[in-house]
XYZ file of C-alpha atoms in Angstrom:
655
model
C -3.475 4.852 -16.251
C -0.988 3.967 -13.437
C 2.768 5.070 -13.952
C 5.406 3.907 -11.496
C 8.613 5.717 -11.539
C 11.682 3.989 -10.285
C 15.004 6.122 -10.254
C 18.470 5.440 -9.010
C 22.075 5.200 -10.056
C 23.562 2.525 -12.401
C 23.774 -0.950 -11.190
C 21.165 -0.404 -8.257
C 18.777 -3.063 -9.841
C 16.234 -0.726 -11.502
C 16.019 -2.678 -14.735
C 15.418 -6.110 -13.144
C 13.108 -4.982 -10.445
C 11.004 -2.787 -12.848
C 10.708 -5.819 -15.333
C 9.592 -8.194 -12.324
C 6.942 -5.571 -11.145
C 5.708 -5.001 -14.687
C 5.506 -8.750 -15.086
C 3.581 -9.460 -11.882
C 1.230 -6.508 -12.604
C 0.848 -7.345 -16.532
C 1.882 -3.878 -17.125
C 4.209 -2.376 -19.686
C 7.772 -1.513 -19.121
C 10.193 1.209 -20.096
C 14.059 1.335 -19.651
C 14.641 4.931 -20.437
C 18.309 4.075 -19.804
C 18.254 1.752 -22.767
C 17.015 4.580 -24.746
C 20.092 6.773 -24.037
C 22.320 3.632 -24.637
C 20.673 3.338 -28.144
C 21.299 7.045 -28.879
C 24.903 6.452 -27.541
C 25.125 3.436 -29.871
C 23.988 5.425 -32.728
C 26.458 8.427 -31.842
C 29.319 5.856 -31.865
C 28.074 4.441 -35.158
C 28.016 7.859 -36.813
C 31.398 8.647 -35.164
C 29.977 11.935 -33.931
C 29.237 13.656 -30.743
C 27.526 16.669 -32.413
C 23.881 16.833 -30.993
C 22.322 17.999 -34.342
C 24.030 15.207 -36.317
C 22.772 12.769 -33.775
C 19.256 14.039 -33.710
C 19.338 13.923 -37.669
C 20.301 10.466 -37.333
C 17.434 9.605 -35.158
C 15.054 10.831 -37.905
C 16.615 8.337 -40.391
C 16.961 5.594 -37.944
C 14.370 6.137 -35.241
C 14.734 4.360 -31.890
C 11.792 1.942 -30.999
C 11.386 0.176 -27.591
C 9.461 -2.926 -27.209
C 7.664 -2.665 -23.843
C 7.396 -6.297 -23.097
C 8.773 -6.993 -19.418
C 9.461 -10.646 -20.264
C 11.765 -9.751 -23.342
C 12.186 -5.810 -23.983
C 13.858 -5.023 -27.125
C 15.496 -1.966 -28.589
C 15.559 -1.239 -32.086
C 17.573 1.595 -34.079
C 15.774 1.685 -37.454
C 15.481 -2.020 -38.321
C 18.435 -3.093 -36.490
C 17.972 -4.937 -33.091
C 20.519 -3.448 -30.726
C 19.374 -5.157 -27.566
C 22.603 -6.749 -26.843
C 24.957 -4.086 -28.273
C 23.860 -1.427 -26.041
C 25.077 -3.369 -23.012
C 28.728 -3.421 -24.162
C 31.439 -1.609 -22.199
C 32.081 0.600 -25.295
C 28.696 1.909 -24.952
C 28.650 2.062 -21.149
C 31.916 4.231 -21.243
C 30.367 6.887 -23.545
C 26.797 6.926 -22.508
C 26.929 9.537 -19.742
C 28.630 12.198 -21.941
C 26.114 11.669 -24.752
C 23.026 11.664 -22.419
C 24.217 14.766 -20.557
C 23.597 16.944 -23.738
C 20.388 19.037 -23.223
C 19.267 18.843 -26.954
C 19.339 14.989 -26.837
C 17.741 14.799 -23.561
C 14.964 16.893 -24.769
C 14.648 14.910 -27.913
C 14.180 11.728 -25.848
C 11.798 13.181 -23.306
C 9.338 13.568 -26.068
C 9.965 9.906 -27.157
C 9.456 8.695 -23.557
C 6.239 10.580 -23.179
C 5.000 9.003 -26.365
C 5.687 5.602 -25.203
C 4.111 6.116 -21.856
C 1.026 7.568 -23.450
C 0.491 4.408 -25.487
C 0.595 2.278 -22.435
C -3.019 0.625 -22.191
C -3.177 -0.499 -18.701
C -0.138 0.748 -16.575
C 3.703 1.195 -17.038
C 6.840 0.833 -14.952
C 9.371 3.531 -15.914
C 12.802 3.389 -14.929
C 15.917 5.576 -15.250
C 17.644 8.608 -13.591
C 15.275 11.446 -13.695
C 12.028 9.637 -13.999
C 10.218 10.897 -10.742
C 11.803 14.421 -11.002
C 11.437 15.126 -14.841
C 9.809 12.398 -17.054
C 6.965 11.524 -14.689
C 6.836 13.999 -11.874
C 3.037 12.985 -11.400
C 3.765 9.277 -11.149
C 1.445 7.305 -8.881
C 4.400 5.742 -6.907
C 8.137 6.932 -7.000
C 10.969 4.551 -5.867
C 14.488 5.799 -5.434
C 16.680 2.567 -5.554
C 20.120 2.494 -4.381
C 22.882 0.098 -3.331
C 26.585 0.571 -2.333
C 29.150 0.834 -4.885
C 30.601 -2.609 -4.490
C 27.203 -4.365 -4.910
C 26.422 -2.194 -7.877
C 29.855 -3.053 -9.416
C 29.313 -6.900 -8.894
C 25.852 -6.707 -10.524
C 27.119 -4.483 -13.506
C 30.188 -6.574 -14.119
C 27.975 -9.760 -14.347
C 25.676 -8.102 -16.972
C 28.188 -6.853 -19.375
C 27.705 -8.503 -22.539
C 31.164 -8.719 -23.995
C 33.422 -9.670 -21.225
C 34.127 -8.932 -17.490
C 36.241 -5.989 -16.774
C 36.666 -6.839 -13.016
C 34.509 -5.248 -10.122
C 37.381 -2.727 -9.394
C 37.343 -1.164 -12.874
C 33.624 -1.325 -13.053
C 33.346 0.442 -9.559
C 35.647 3.212 -10.834
C 33.416 3.514 -13.956
C 30.165 3.619 -11.898
C 31.554 6.321 -9.439
C 32.693 8.456 -12.418
C 29.124 8.129 -13.915
C 27.547 8.881 -10.531
C 29.528 12.095 -10.568
C 28.372 13.140 -14.161
C 24.690 12.086 -13.685
C 24.515 13.956 -10.282
C 26.160 17.201 -11.215
C 24.873 17.796 -14.875
C 22.792 20.862 -15.283
C 19.941 19.311 -17.047
C 18.001 16.638 -15.364
C 20.444 15.703 -12.698
C 20.117 12.379 -10.856
C 18.185 13.347 -7.718
C 15.634 11.796 -5.363
C 12.240 13.089 -5.635
C 10.881 14.607 -2.445
C 7.905 12.187 -2.485
C 9.948 9.200 -3.515
C 10.334 6.031 -1.129
C 14.030 5.144 -0.763
C 14.981 1.612 -0.939
C 18.568 0.305 -0.267
C 18.909 -3.079 -2.311
C 22.552 -3.799 -1.142
C 21.561 -6.769 1.019
C 18.217 -7.618 -0.881
C 17.535 -10.258 -3.662
C 15.585 -9.223 -6.786
C 12.620 -11.053 -5.251
C 12.951 -9.097 -1.902
C 13.257 -5.789 -3.661
C 10.203 -6.512 -5.993
C 8.242 -7.562 -2.847
C 8.812 -4.396 -1.124
C 7.613 -2.364 -4.052
C 4.738 -4.880 -4.456
C 3.920 -4.268 -0.769
C 3.741 -0.504 -1.457
C 1.555 -0.697 -4.508
C -0.799 -2.953 -2.642
C -0.929 -0.784 0.362
C -1.587 2.323 -1.717
C -4.369 0.455 -3.873
C -2.365 1.083 -6.945
C -2.383 -2.456 -8.419
C -5.881 -1.686 -9.941
C -7.007 -5.284 -9.100
C -10.546 -6.249 -9.400
C -12.385 -6.937 -6.154
C -14.459 -10.083 -5.715
C -16.740 -9.977 -2.728
C -17.846 -13.221 -1.146
C -21.403 -12.654 0.397
C -23.966 -14.848 2.147
C -25.811 -15.513 5.347
C -23.650 -16.529 8.437
C -22.117 -19.918 8.446
C -22.642 -20.991 4.681
C -18.877 -21.437 4.323
C -17.474 -18.079 2.887
C -14.356 -18.023 4.863
C -13.624 -21.693 4.066
C -14.162 -20.938 0.392
C -11.632 -17.979 0.715
C -9.042 -20.261 2.362
C -9.602 -22.593 -0.707
C -8.973 -19.832 -3.265
C -5.908 -18.405 -1.644
C -4.370 -21.772 -0.815
C -3.827 -21.247 3.006
C -5.682 -21.366 6.015
C -5.856 -17.559 6.734
C -9.556 -16.593 6.988
C -10.905 -17.763 10.427
C -13.214 -20.704 10.261
C -15.563 -21.965 12.931
C -18.954 -23.662 13.093
C -20.303 -20.847 15.173
C -22.041 -18.350 13.034
C -20.657 -14.788 12.828
C -17.172 -15.471 13.341
C -16.092 -13.167 10.468
C -17.275 -9.543 11.362
C -15.111 -7.378 9.308
C -14.322 -6.941 5.574
C -10.986 -8.624 5.068
C -9.158 -8.533 1.789
C -6.535 -11.253 0.282
C -4.748 -11.247 -2.813
C -5.393 -14.164 -5.067
C -4.162 -15.404 -8.422
C -5.921 -17.741 -10.866
C -5.215 -18.295 -14.600
C -2.515 -15.664 -14.604
C -4.879 -13.003 -13.325
C -4.535 -11.320 -9.957
C -7.324 -9.964 -8.027
C -8.680 -9.274 -4.457
C -10.970 -11.494 -2.674
C -13.044 -9.714 0.145
C -14.478 -11.892 2.855
C -17.521 -10.290 4.619
C -19.505 -10.961 7.690
C -22.782 -12.879 7.352
C -25.566 -10.602 5.972
C -28.900 -10.639 8.095
C -31.895 -8.843 6.882
C -32.919 -7.966 10.575
C -29.897 -7.505 12.299
C -29.267 -6.498 15.876
C -26.512 -5.752 18.284
C -23.024 -6.186 16.459
C -24.884 -7.913 13.670
C -25.933 -4.225 12.366
C -22.351 -3.360 11.705
C -21.549 -6.662 10.230
C -24.462 -6.387 7.802
C -23.724 -2.766 6.767
C -20.057 -3.948 6.123
C -21.419 -6.427 3.651
C -23.504 -3.791 2.005
C -20.359 -1.704 1.627
C -18.701 -4.559 -0.100
C -21.478 -4.712 -2.520
C -20.632 -1.208 -3.388
C -16.902 -1.594 -3.645
C -16.589 -4.910 -5.517
C -16.484 -5.454 -9.276
C -17.943 -9.125 -9.026
C -20.298 -10.536 -6.415
C -20.267 -14.184 -5.333
C -23.441 -15.107 -3.471
C -22.809 -18.219 -1.277
C -25.673 -20.505 -0.245
C -25.556 -23.591 1.969
C -26.852 -26.158 -0.613
C -27.642 -28.728 2.260
C -29.919 -26.190 3.960
C -31.259 -24.665 0.557
C -32.374 -21.191 -0.048
C -34.001 -19.421 3.002
C -36.324 -16.266 3.163
C -33.124 -14.317 4.273
C -31.413 -15.369 0.942
C -34.306 -14.139 -1.169
C -34.090 -10.687 0.650
C -30.312 -10.591 0.052
C -30.918 -11.576 -3.622
C -33.076 -8.358 -4.029
C -30.143 -6.273 -2.537
C -27.678 -7.975 -4.953
C -29.826 -7.056 -7.957
C -29.906 -3.421 -6.897
C -26.182 -3.354 -6.923
C -26.192 -4.104 -10.840
C -22.867 -5.921 -10.611
C -21.856 -9.392 -12.261
C -23.253 -11.854 -9.754
C -22.360 -15.653 -9.339
C -24.372 -17.964 -7.477
C -22.322 -20.402 -5.419
C -23.808 -23.634 -4.025
C -21.603 -24.767 -1.331
C -21.279 -27.824 0.751
C -22.031 -29.995 -2.446
C -19.765 -33.000 -1.574
C -21.017 -35.425 -4.072
C -23.393 -36.156 -6.930
C -26.388 -36.802 -4.556
C -25.842 -33.381 -2.999
C -25.705 -31.770 -6.435
C -29.094 -33.346 -7.521
C -30.647 -31.708 -4.573
C -28.729 -28.434 -5.246
C -30.385 -27.867 -8.658
C -33.296 -26.551 -6.769
C -31.328 -23.317 -6.249
C -32.024 -22.427 -9.792
C -35.226 -20.991 -8.305
C -33.222 -18.124 -6.577
C -33.133 -16.340 -10.048
C -29.557 -15.598 -10.282
C -28.890 -18.110 -13.135
C -27.050 -21.314 -12.991
C -25.698 -22.383 -9.566
C -21.983 -23.188 -9.426
C -21.556 -26.439 -7.273
C -18.579 -26.460 -5.073
C -17.239 -28.043 -1.735
C -15.094 -25.385 -0.164
C -13.943 -27.904 2.513
C -12.864 -30.572 -0.130
C -12.079 -28.406 -2.941
C -14.762 -29.942 -5.383
C -15.608 -27.694 -8.311
C -13.338 -24.678 -6.901
C -11.385 -24.407 -10.077
C -14.471 -24.146 -12.310
C -15.702 -21.536 -9.975
C -12.495 -19.502 -10.182
C -12.817 -19.758 -13.923
C -16.340 -18.248 -13.899
C -15.171 -15.489 -11.584
C -12.123 -14.549 -13.711
C -14.425 -14.558 -16.789
C -16.661 -11.833 -15.210
C -13.750 -9.671 -13.834
C -12.905 -6.276 -15.452
C -9.252 -5.561 -16.557
C -8.912 -2.945 -13.768
C -10.910 -2.848 -10.643
C -13.380 0.105 -10.525
C -13.073 0.642 -6.731
C -9.320 0.839 -6.781
C -7.793 4.297 -6.109
C -5.322 4.934 -8.859
C -4.226 8.515 -8.645
C -1.443 7.865 -6.215
C -2.076 10.716 -3.988
C -1.463 10.030 -0.212
C -4.738 9.781 1.608
C -5.215 11.767 4.817
C -8.383 11.435 6.950
C -9.378 14.495 9.298
C -11.028 12.771 12.199
C -12.152 13.862 15.663
C -14.971 14.632 17.773
C -17.716 16.930 16.465
C -16.962 20.786 16.457
C -13.198 20.500 17.104
C -12.645 22.394 13.788
C -12.047 19.486 11.219
C -13.938 21.329 8.518
C -12.327 24.557 9.201
C -9.031 23.189 9.040
C -10.013 21.426 5.766
C -11.011 24.670 4.360
C -7.968 26.533 5.613
C -5.730 23.983 3.804
C -7.808 24.123 0.701
C -7.639 28.004 0.644
C -11.435 28.116 -0.017
C -14.561 27.009 1.596
C -15.287 23.546 0.491
C -16.797 21.951 3.676
C -19.726 23.482 5.335
C -18.876 24.924 8.947
C -21.278 25.935 11.667
C -21.128 26.037 15.410
C -23.603 23.456 15.679
C -21.993 20.055 16.273
C -22.451 17.321 13.613
C -22.789 19.573 10.589
C -20.610 17.335 8.452
C -22.389 14.050 7.843
C -20.712 12.507 4.726
C -17.010 12.282 4.076
C -15.720 15.122 1.811
C -12.930 14.104 -0.378
C -10.746 16.804 -2.113
C -7.212 17.073 -3.676
C -5.369 19.813 -1.669
C -1.759 21.047 -2.427
C 0.324 21.865 0.721
C 3.970 21.813 1.166
C 4.724 21.562 -2.732
C 2.892 18.328 -2.705
C -0.786 17.296 -3.717
C -2.631 15.199 -1.084
C -6.120 13.539 -0.926
C -7.685 15.016 2.177
C -10.972 13.559 3.661
C -13.036 15.617 5.920
C -15.168 13.408 8.035
C -18.247 13.597 10.356
C -17.364 13.970 14.188
C -17.420 10.812 16.136
C -19.897 11.378 18.995
C -19.696 7.909 20.500
C -18.982 4.221 19.645
C -20.745 2.974 16.605
C -22.762 0.287 18.424
C -24.196 3.149 20.433
C -25.001 5.548 17.709
C -28.350 5.521 15.898
C -30.030 6.957 12.825
C -28.021 9.391 10.880
C -25.314 9.410 13.372
C -24.761 5.758 12.923
C -24.287 5.960 9.216
C -22.088 9.098 9.560
C -19.865 6.989 12.069
C -19.836 4.021 9.745
C -18.625 6.236 6.900
C -15.991 7.868 8.917
C -14.738 4.441 9.932
C -14.587 3.467 6.248
C -12.758 6.667 5.523
C -10.115 5.642 8.331
C -9.819 2.143 6.761
C -8.975 3.757 3.445
C -6.549 6.531 4.635
C -2.937 6.047 5.213
C -2.449 9.046 7.747
C -5.088 9.993 10.342
C -5.008 13.480 11.375
C -6.618 13.393 14.680
C -8.061 16.958 15.294
C -8.323 18.078 19.057
C -9.650 21.228 20.411
C -6.670 22.579 22.285
C -8.863 25.236 24.159
C -10.887 22.406 26.009
C -9.599 19.522 28.019
C -8.798 16.324 26.333
C -11.818 14.128 26.502
C -12.481 10.370 26.895
C -13.813 10.495 23.262
C -10.649 12.185 22.031
C -8.604 9.269 23.615
C -11.104 6.663 22.216
C -10.546 8.116 18.627
C -6.787 8.020 19.027
C -6.996 4.410 20.228
C -9.096 3.577 17.211
C -6.474 4.982 14.913
C -3.788 3.165 16.643
C -5.732 -0.191 16.485
C -6.378 0.428 12.746
C -2.504 0.553 12.202
C -2.563 4.051 10.679
C 0.060 6.761 10.756
C -0.985 9.373 12.982
C -0.639 13.236 13.221
C -2.274 14.867 16.419
C -3.455 18.213 15.269
C -4.051 20.615 18.242
C -6.497 23.093 16.777
C -7.799 26.468 18.059
C -4.304 27.320 19.369
C -5.402 31.040 19.040
C -7.840 30.567 21.973
C -5.032 28.980 24.192
C -3.642 31.288 26.829
C -0.724 30.503 29.226
C -2.871 28.893 31.975
C -4.412 26.629 29.382
C -1.102 25.828 27.897
C 0.191 24.483 31.162
C -2.839 22.423 31.859
C -2.701 21.081 28.162
C 1.192 20.051 28.872
C -0.180 18.031 31.806
C -2.983 16.439 29.966
C -0.632 15.454 27.218
C 1.760 13.841 29.597
C -1.055 12.075 31.456
C -3.187 10.888 28.572
C -0.992 10.868 25.405
C 2.145 9.014 26.840
C 0.989 5.685 24.989
C 1.205 7.587 21.613
C 4.123 9.684 22.232
C 5.443 8.579 18.984
C 2.650 10.414 17.170
C 3.542 13.658 15.297
C 2.065 16.635 16.875
C 1.256 20.018 15.243
C -0.399 23.095 16.857
C -2.649 25.126 14.536
C -5.309 27.768 14.306
C -7.554 26.754 11.536
C -9.423 29.891 11.287
C -6.495 32.145 11.006
C -4.386 29.737 9.061
C -1.566 29.998 11.905
C 0.968 27.213 11.377
C -0.936 25.130 8.782
C 2.157 24.995 6.685
C 3.770 22.653 9.455
C 1.162 19.859 8.742
C 2.876 18.708 5.446
C 6.345 17.941 6.987
C 4.538 16.031 9.893
C 2.416 14.108 7.414
C 5.715 13.093 5.417
C 7.434 12.123 8.580
C 4.523 9.990 9.658
C 4.416 8.158 6.313
C 8.184 7.684 6.339
C 7.969 5.780 9.545
C 4.789 3.992 8.480
C 6.435 2.386 5.480
C 9.776 1.930 7.051
C 11.525 -1.216 6.806
C 14.651 -2.599 8.642
C 17.084 -4.907 6.906
C 16.853 -8.415 8.517
C 20.627 -8.301 9.299
C 20.439 -5.058 11.306
C 17.261 -6.200 12.928
C 18.741 -9.362 14.302
C 22.086 -7.841 15.094
C 20.129 -5.185 17.320
C 17.937 -7.933 18.877
C 21.110 -10.050 19.598
C 22.688 -7.066 21.486
C 19.566 -6.313 23.193
C 18.902 -9.888 24.531
C 22.576 -10.081 25.615
C 22.154 -6.999 27.686
C 18.606 -7.693 29.036
C 17.465 -11.156 28.487
C 13.653 -12.216 28.686
C 12.228 -12.826 31.991
C 11.824 -16.294 33.427
C 8.430 -17.855 32.939
C 7.215 -20.977 34.514
C 10.785 -21.596 35.796
C 12.342 -21.545 32.279
C 13.815 -18.698 30.361
C 12.420 -18.524 26.911
C 15.073 -18.394 24.165
C 14.728 -15.900 21.269
C 15.971 -17.265 17.992
C 15.444 -14.576 15.459
C 13.300 -11.822 14.360
C 11.867 -10.579 10.915
C 9.852 -7.561 9.815
C 6.692 -9.176 8.548
C 5.340 -6.157 6.779
C 5.041 -2.384 6.545
C 2.176 0.254 6.897
C 2.383 -0.300 9.870
C 5.686 -1.975 10.574
C 5.057 -5.331 11.855
C 7.804 -7.546 13.551
C 7.459 -11.280 14.324
C 9.943 -12.553 16.853
C 10.539 -16.337 16.981
C 11.118 -17.908 20.522
C 11.300 -21.067 22.420
C 8.364 -20.063 24.654
C 5.985 -17.099 25.365
C 7.275 -13.791 26.042
C 5.689 -11.668 28.634
C 3.792 -8.472 27.234
C 6.003 -6.342 29.262
C 9.059 -7.649 27.557
C 7.272 -7.156 24.135
C 6.681 -3.482 25.115
C 10.265 -3.061 26.056
C 11.323 -4.553 22.634
C 9.037 -2.098 20.974
C 10.401 0.781 22.926
C 14.024 -0.126 22.098
C 12.990 -0.647 18.502
C 11.785 2.984 18.312
C 14.988 4.149 20.037
C 17.158 2.397 17.474
C 15.265 2.822 14.367
C 12.901 5.703 14.780
C 9.480 4.865 13.383
C 7.976 8.258 13.937
C 4.179 8.807 13.616
C 3.296 5.143 13.470
C 2.324 2.292 15.751
C 4.689 -0.582 15.587
C 3.268 -4.160 16.135
C 5.467 -6.899 17.787
C 4.213 -10.540 17.792
C 5.840 -13.620 19.327
C 5.642 -16.855 17.571
C 6.602 -19.859 19.641
C 8.890 -22.249 17.596
C 10.026 -25.717 18.769
C 13.744 -26.087 18.470
C 14.486 -28.514 15.610
C 15.616 -31.905 17.060
C 19.131 -32.905 16.173
């Protein structure tokens, strides 16, 4: 079960945001603050502050929380106190009551019971969730806002009457002081929590940021539906029809889609992942080898398989071979007869029954015919939670590099025991080794991978499959720890691997291993190599270690945290455009074709890695884009992560 912990001071937007996330995901919701308010209401009703009397009152009138994000309810005994607990009378007294250790212990047990009863997932919000109630939560958010914004929000939600923002602000400040200084379960941000300032964000924007993190960390538990078939049968067109926008690349030329690309989709109140794949071929050659292998990996990862056939061409021998592979997967499989534009085409398409996958679903991806019925069939076959989704919440770190640079030795040193085979013979590790390892007071999911000897399209046999699995591990990780042998010169393959990580958009830590073999002469030479070869990734965190001796392995965890922080960093739109305006004023973009392009505004389109889109009246030279990226880093940091800057040409609106 997935637990999301949202902490923060009163008025930061925890309740509204938590309910929205729970609603989107179809999960349960728990407002622990409401439980403390309920106890406070009970104490006021009993006219006592004595913990024993209050706890006794809880036994005769137990608190019950209805975990429905659409309409959460709080009961004390049989009395619905949902509205009463939001009055200023309760608000003024709740901090003193909730600071009592005995009462907190009593409610902690109640919170655990509610969480344990959650069937799919639960969003829990309060002031000690990530640190005390759910220290092992899959995702921890620390939500804050400045005192004036919080006062405005809290004054608006007071059920009885407005007190004025100034009075509410004073009350909030006093409560912050009590919450953060109490001896038991003080308000504090967990070390592995993501900090989000909601001062200038709407509810929708705040929820979007958390949803983005959930999606990026594969915590949504969404089922995966893979779209499979020969090249040019209309898979990407079907994807665009499902998601309601033209995002998957579509051309008449076969083989346009090469990689496995995932899109989030919703139908009938169910969210799921649609995976577009490259065209599968039974006898691939060249790049088709990798494309077909990617399609086979999609079969393994997906919960439901959609086999697309061109109904106008009919089933070919290649289709029959793919059907055999689909049967081996033992997954729910739906036969899709595409390009059925009318009744005549449908009559001809009935011949596809002969494939042996049951009833074909007739669709025209281009025109939308039958797509709704097909989505109904897909949703019917989907599990509640996707089997391939990683739901443990541990940050994923892939150790990658050339063979024999010491990846497995480092893996074993971090684990404190021999978990990965180590040998002087290069290429000992073939399959990725996946383990949970605790370093720096935090548990991480480390993946030891096979050494990358050469490009995948140049590899063969076991080397090829080892390379493919390493690339898959890179796709799934959040941070790539690129291990280099510091005792030997930085090689072309080292640089190729670093470039591969950068292009994959992963956070990066460069681990200089075998530092115990580096003398002063080699150190001087290495400094020159770093200046010469690694200047393009100077943003990457760098750690010097000696895996065999364990020297400086404790420095890896801080570097990983820094890289992840940069990777998931978001700049508020107002700050971004203020920075951009000052930058353009001091250094305008270069003239192109006799005209100077005008930059209108910028927005951060995403995180993991940070992606920025700049809207302008004309194309911006690559050198100026690099200049903007460099200045973005100088202003906002982004350590340990690539930063992507894209230009979108926008015509000025005619007045």
